[in-house]
Amino acid sequence: MILLMRFLSGFVTFRISGSRPGAFVNELIRRGFNVWGITARGGEIVCCVRLSDYRSVQRLCRGRSQRVHIVRRTGLPFIVLRNRRRSGLALGAVLFLVIFRLLSLFIWTIDLCEFDTISRTAALDILERVGMYEGVRADFESLKRMQTTAMLEFGNLSWITINADGSFGEVNATEKLEPETNDTAPRNMKASADGQVVRADAYAGAPCVGEGDAVVKGSLLISGFVETELGGVHLERADGVVIAKTHYTETLTQPKTYRKASPEQNCARRYSAKLFGVTLPLTLHDAPPEYLSFKTETAAEFYGSRASASLIEERLYAYAVTEHTLTKDEALTLLHDKAALRELLRYSGKTIAARREKLTETADAYTLTLEYDCEENIAAPSPINADEFTIRQREEESAPLNE
């Protein structure tokens, strides 16, 4: 700040010659002059004073054995003096200050915190939808509206703050923590699918089904309400395995005609610059008729902060599209591949006892119907809610007392 003030007010570097130049410097300091940069050069002393003080230094030197000579003039007043006839330079300086002031009213840099469950690109897209983007003019009220809307758009945040300091925007947020599971809370075990019970093993709780029983999805298999020897009821965390025969039907469809894309190995690159929210093309290559585009944006950084300037690289992969009509064997192969993928995703924890398939053909598609006979554990944990607890209490109150 001191250097800036000296530059704005201007200062003079001068040389003191004659006898005892050091005594003259001491005299200047005693009289209250701000003297700095004092150096000795071959019996002479070079130092600096403010422009407004230099004339007083010259007057004080009169009648003495010392002499002062200007070495260098530095500062804004001398720059203005040298360029006083250049009106364009003055106009440019004024325009620069005006433009700088106008740009400072908008947000050009957004500092975004890191998220665990969402990428930076996706987070910036959400912020842009709520009104927070490079080039926006935001006041206090609009920032508050952005915060409220962003909480709804993200959906998984505990809190978020959006602040602006001049042209610098800051977004901080904390994602919701996964709720801790209570490993001791009472619960029931209910059926996750329709089926016929093959084996029921209750490790904790009261078993409600046995071998050969038919159950539907949601049926109670192992109850967390356990009767005591004295006729009372206490709650337990039900646990166990209920193996049942289940049946599933899957339907897969494959059109007879489909479009096939064959991408090329080589790619074309296009570059563009993004400055203050405006994208300017740097290369003018025409894009192919059919292509895939992948963009990479590299932002400029200054002292660890992102600037409002970035370089965008776009890679274009051209591809040709052809129509292909499937034969019955080709369609069946594709349908079997789809079925294998679905079995991997949906039936990995089940034992497939029998598998039946049927292929039907229509005017424009092939349909594969699959039937699965499985054996699986259908016991799924279900927390005991308040309604169940109330119903059980009423049953106990209405039951006759044992004599």
Coordinates of N, CA and C in Angstrom, one line a residue, residues 300-392:
A300 N -8.5 -21.3 -16.3 CA -7.3 -20.6 -15.8 C -7.4 -20.4 -14.3
E301 N -6.3 -20.5 -13.7 CA -6.2 -20.3 -12.3 C -5.1 -19.3 -11.9
F302 N -5.4 -18.4 -10.9 CA -4.4 -17.4 -10.4 C -4.4 -17.5 -8.9
Y303 N -3.2 -18.0 -8.4 CA -3.0 -18.1 -7.0 C -4.1 -19.1 -6.4
G304 N -4.4 -20.1 -7.1 CA -5.3 -21.1 -6.6 C -6.8 -20.8 -6.8
S305 N -7.1 -19.7 -7.4 CA -8.5 -19.3 -7.6 C -8.8 -19.4 -9.1
R306 N -10.0 -20.0 -9.4 CA -10.4 -20.1 -10.8 C -10.8 -18.7 -11.4
A307 N -10.3 -18.5 -12.6 CA -10.6 -17.2 -13.3 C -11.8 -17.4 -14.2
S308 N -12.3 -16.3 -14.7 CA -13.4 -16.4 -15.6 C -13.0 -16.5 -17.0
A309 N -11.9 -17.3 -17.3 CA -11.4 -17.6 -18.6 C -11.0 -19.0 -18.6
S310 N -11.4 -19.7 -19.7 CA -11.1 -21.1 -19.8 C -11.0 -21.5 -21.3
L311 N -10.3 -22.6 -21.5 CA -10.1 -23.2 -22.9 C -10.9 -24.4 -23.0
I312 N -11.7 -24.5 -24.1 CA -12.6 -25.6 -24.3 C -12.1 -26.4 -25.5
E313 N -11.8 -27.7 -25.3 CA -11.5 -28.6 -26.4 C -12.6 -29.6 -26.7
E314 N -13.0 -29.6 -27.9 CA -14.1 -30.5 -28.3 C -13.6 -31.5 -29.3
R315 N -13.8 -32.8 -29.0 CA -13.4 -33.9 -29.9 C -14.6 -34.4 -30.6
L316 N -14.5 -34.5 -31.9 CA -15.7 -34.9 -32.7 C -15.3 -36.2 -33.4
Y317 N -16.2 -37.2 -33.1 CA -16.0 -38.5 -33.7 C -17.1 -38.8 -34.7
A318 N -16.8 -38.8 -36.0 CA -17.8 -39.0 -37.0 C -18.2 -40.5 -37.1
Y319 N -19.5 -40.8 -37.4 CA -19.9 -42.2 -37.6 C -20.9 -42.2 -38.7
A320 N -21.0 -43.4 -39.2 CA -22.0 -43.7 -40.3 C -23.1 -44.5 -39.7
V321 N -24.4 -44.2 -40.2 CA -25.6 -44.9 -39.7 C -26.1 -45.7 -40.8
T322 N -26.3 -47.0 -40.6 CA -26.9 -47.9 -41.6 C -28.1 -48.6 -40.9
E323 N -29.0 -49.0 -41.8 CA -30.2 -49.8 -41.3 C -29.9 -51.2 -41.6
H324 N -30.3 -52.1 -40.6 CA -30.0 -53.5 -40.7 C -31.3 -54.2 -40.3
T325 N -31.7 -55.2 -41.1 CA -32.9 -56.0 -40.9 C -32.4 -57.4 -40.3
L326 N -32.9 -57.7 -39.1 CA -32.5 -58.9 -38.5 C -33.2 -60.2 -39.0
T327 N -32.5 -61.3 -39.0 CA -33.1 -62.6 -39.3 C -33.6 -63.1 -37.9
K328 N -34.3 -64.2 -38.0 CA -34.9 -64.8 -36.7 C -33.7 -65.2 -35.8
D329 N -32.7 -65.8 -36.4 CA -31.6 -66.3 -35.6 C -30.8 -65.1 -34.9
E330 N -30.6 -64.1 -35.7 CA -29.9 -62.9 -35.2 C -30.7 -62.2 -34.1
A331 N -32.0 -62.1 -34.2 CA -32.9 -61.5 -33.2 C -32.9 -62.4 -31.9
L332 N -32.9 -63.7 -32.1 CA -32.9 -64.6 -31.0 C -31.6 -64.5 -30.2
T333 N -30.5 -64.3 -30.9 CA -29.2 -64.2 -30.3 C -29.2 -62.9 -29.4
L334 N -29.7 -61.8 -30.0 CA -29.7 -60.5 -29.2 C -30.6 -60.6 -28.0
L335 N -31.8 -61.3 -28.2 CA -32.7 -61.5 -27.1 C -32.1 -62.3 -26.0
H336 N -31.3 -63.3 -26.4 CA -30.7 -64.2 -25.3 C -29.6 -63.3 -24.6
D337 N -28.9 -62.5 -25.3 CA -27.9 -61.6 -24.6 C -28.6 -60.7 -23.6
K338 N -29.8 -60.1 -24.0 CA -30.5 -59.3 -23.1 C -31.0 -60.1 -21.9
A339 N -31.5 -61.3 -22.2 CA -31.9 -62.1 -21.1 C -30.8 -62.5 -20.1
A340 N -29.6 -62.8 -20.6 CA -28.5 -63.1 -19.8 C -28.1 -61.9 -18.9
L341 N -28.2 -60.7 -19.4 CA -27.9 -59.5 -18.7 C -28.9 -59.3 -17.6
R342 N -30.2 -59.5 -17.9 CA -31.2 -59.3 -16.9 C -31.2 -60.4 -15.8
E343 N -30.8 -61.6 -16.2 CA -30.6 -62.6 -15.2 C -29.5 -62.3 -14.2
L344 N -28.4 -61.7 -14.8 CA -27.3 -61.3 -13.9 C -27.7 -60.2 -13.0
L345 N -28.6 -59.3 -13.4 CA -28.9 -58.2 -12.5 C -30.0 -58.5 -11.5
R346 N -31.0 -59.3 -12.0 CA -32.2 -59.6 -11.2 C -32.2 -60.9 -10.4
Y347 N -31.5 -61.9 -10.9 CA -31.6 -63.2 -10.4 C -30.3 -63.8 -9.8
S348 N -29.4 -62.9 -9.5 CA -28.1 -63.3 -9.0 C -28.2 -64.0 -7.7
G349 N -29.1 -63.6 -6.8 CA -29.3 -64.2 -5.5 C -30.3 -65.3 -5.5
K350 N -30.8 -65.7 -6.6 CA -31.8 -66.8 -6.7 C -31.3 -68.0 -7.3
T351 N -31.8 -69.2 -7.0 CA -31.5 -70.4 -7.6 C -32.6 -70.7 -8.7
I352 N -32.2 -70.7 -9.9 CA -33.2 -71.0 -11.0 C -33.3 -72.5 -11.2
A353 N -34.5 -73.0 -10.8 CA -34.8 -74.4 -10.9 C -35.2 -74.8 -12.3
A354 N -36.0 -74.0 -13.0 CA -36.4 -74.3 -14.3 C -36.6 -73.0 -15.1
R355 N -36.3 -73.1 -16.4 CA -36.4 -71.9 -17.2 C -37.0 -72.3 -18.6
R356 N -38.1 -71.6 -18.9 CA -38.9 -71.9 -20.1 C -39.0 -70.6 -21.0
E357 N -38.9 -70.7 -22.3 CA -38.9 -69.6 -23.1 C -39.8 -69.8 -24.3
K358 N -40.4 -68.7 -24.9 CA -41.3 -68.8 -26.0 C -41.0 -67.6 -26.9
L359 N -40.8 -67.8 -28.2 CA -40.5 -66.7 -29.1 C -41.7 -66.5 -30.0
T360 N -42.2 -65.3 -30.1 CA -43.3 -65.0 -31.0 C -42.9 -63.9 -31.9
E361 N -43.5 -63.8 -33.1 CA -43.1 -62.9 -34.1 C -44.3 -62.1 -34.6
T362 N -44.1 -60.7 -34.7 CA -45.1 -59.8 -35.2 C -44.6 -59.2 -36.5
A363 N -45.3 -58.3 -37.0 CA -44.9 -57.7 -38.3 C -43.6 -56.9 -38.2
D364 N -43.3 -56.3 -37.0 CA -42.1 -55.5 -36.9 C -41.2 -55.8 -35.7
A365 N -41.5 -56.9 -35.0 CA -40.6 -57.2 -33.9 C -40.7 -58.7 -33.5
Y366 N -39.7 -59.1 -32.7 CA -39.7 -60.5 -32.1 C -39.8 -60.3 -30.6
T367 N -40.6 -61.2 -30.0 CA -40.9 -61.1 -28.6 C -40.5 -62.4 -27.9
L368 N -39.7 -62.3 -26.9 CA -39.2 -63.5 -26.2 C -39.8 -63.5 -24.8
T369 N -40.6 -64.5 -24.4 CA -41.3 -64.6 -23.1 C -40.5 -65.7 -22.3
L370 N -40.0 -65.3 -21.1 CA -39.3 -66.2 -20.3 C -40.0 -66.4 -19.0
E371 N -40.1 -67.7 -18.6 CA -40.7 -68.1 -17.3 C -39.6 -68.7 -16.4
Y372 N -39.5 -68.3 -15.2 CA -38.5 -68.8 -14.3 C -39.1 -69.4 -13.0
D373 N -38.8 -70.6 -12.7 CA -39.1 -71.2 -11.4 C -37.9 -71.2 -10.5
C374 N -38.0 -70.5 -9.4 CA -36.8 -70.2 -8.6 C -37.0 -70.7 -7.2
E375 N -35.9 -70.8 -6.5 CA -35.9 -71.0 -5.0 C -35.0 -69.9 -4.4
E376 N -35.6 -69.2 -3.4 CA -34.9 -68.0 -2.9 C -35.3 -67.7 -1.5
N377 N -34.5 -67.0 -0.8 CA -34.9 -66.5 0.5 C -35.7 -65.3 0.4
I378 N -37.0 -65.4 0.8 CA -37.9 -64.3 0.6 C -38.1 -63.5 1.9
A379 N -37.4 -63.8 3.0 CA -37.6 -63.1 4.2 C -36.8 -61.8 4.2
A380 N -37.6 -60.7 4.3 CA -37.0 -59.4 4.2 C -37.3 -58.6 5.5
P381 N -36.4 -57.9 6.1 CA -36.7 -57.2 7.4 C -37.7 -56.0 7.1
S382 N -38.6 -55.9 8.1 CA -39.6 -54.8 8.1 C -39.8 -54.2 9.4
P383 N -39.5 -52.9 9.6 CA -39.6 -52.3 11.0 C -41.1 -52.4 11.5
I384 N -41.2 -52.5 12.8 CA -42.5 -52.5 13.4 C -43.0 -51.1 13.6
N385 N -44.1 -50.8 12.9 CA -44.6 -49.4 13.0 C -45.6 -49.3 14.1
A386 N -46.0 -48.0 14.3 CA -46.9 -47.8 15.4 C -48.3 -48.4 15.3
D387 N -48.8 -48.6 14.1 CA -50.1 -49.2 13.8 C -50.1 -50.7 14.3
E388 N -49.0 -51.4 13.9 CA -48.9 -52.8 14.2 C -48.8 -52.9 15.8
F389 N -48.1 -52.0 16.4 CA -48.0 -52.1 17.9 C -49.3 -51.9 18.5
T390 N -50.1 -50.9 18.0 CA -51.4 -50.6 18.6 C -52.4 -51.8 18.4
I391 N -52.4 -52.4 17.2 CA -53.3 -53.5 16.9 C -52.9 -54.7 17.9
R392 N -51.6 -54.9 18.1 CA -51.3 -56.0 18.9 C -51.7 -55.8 20.4

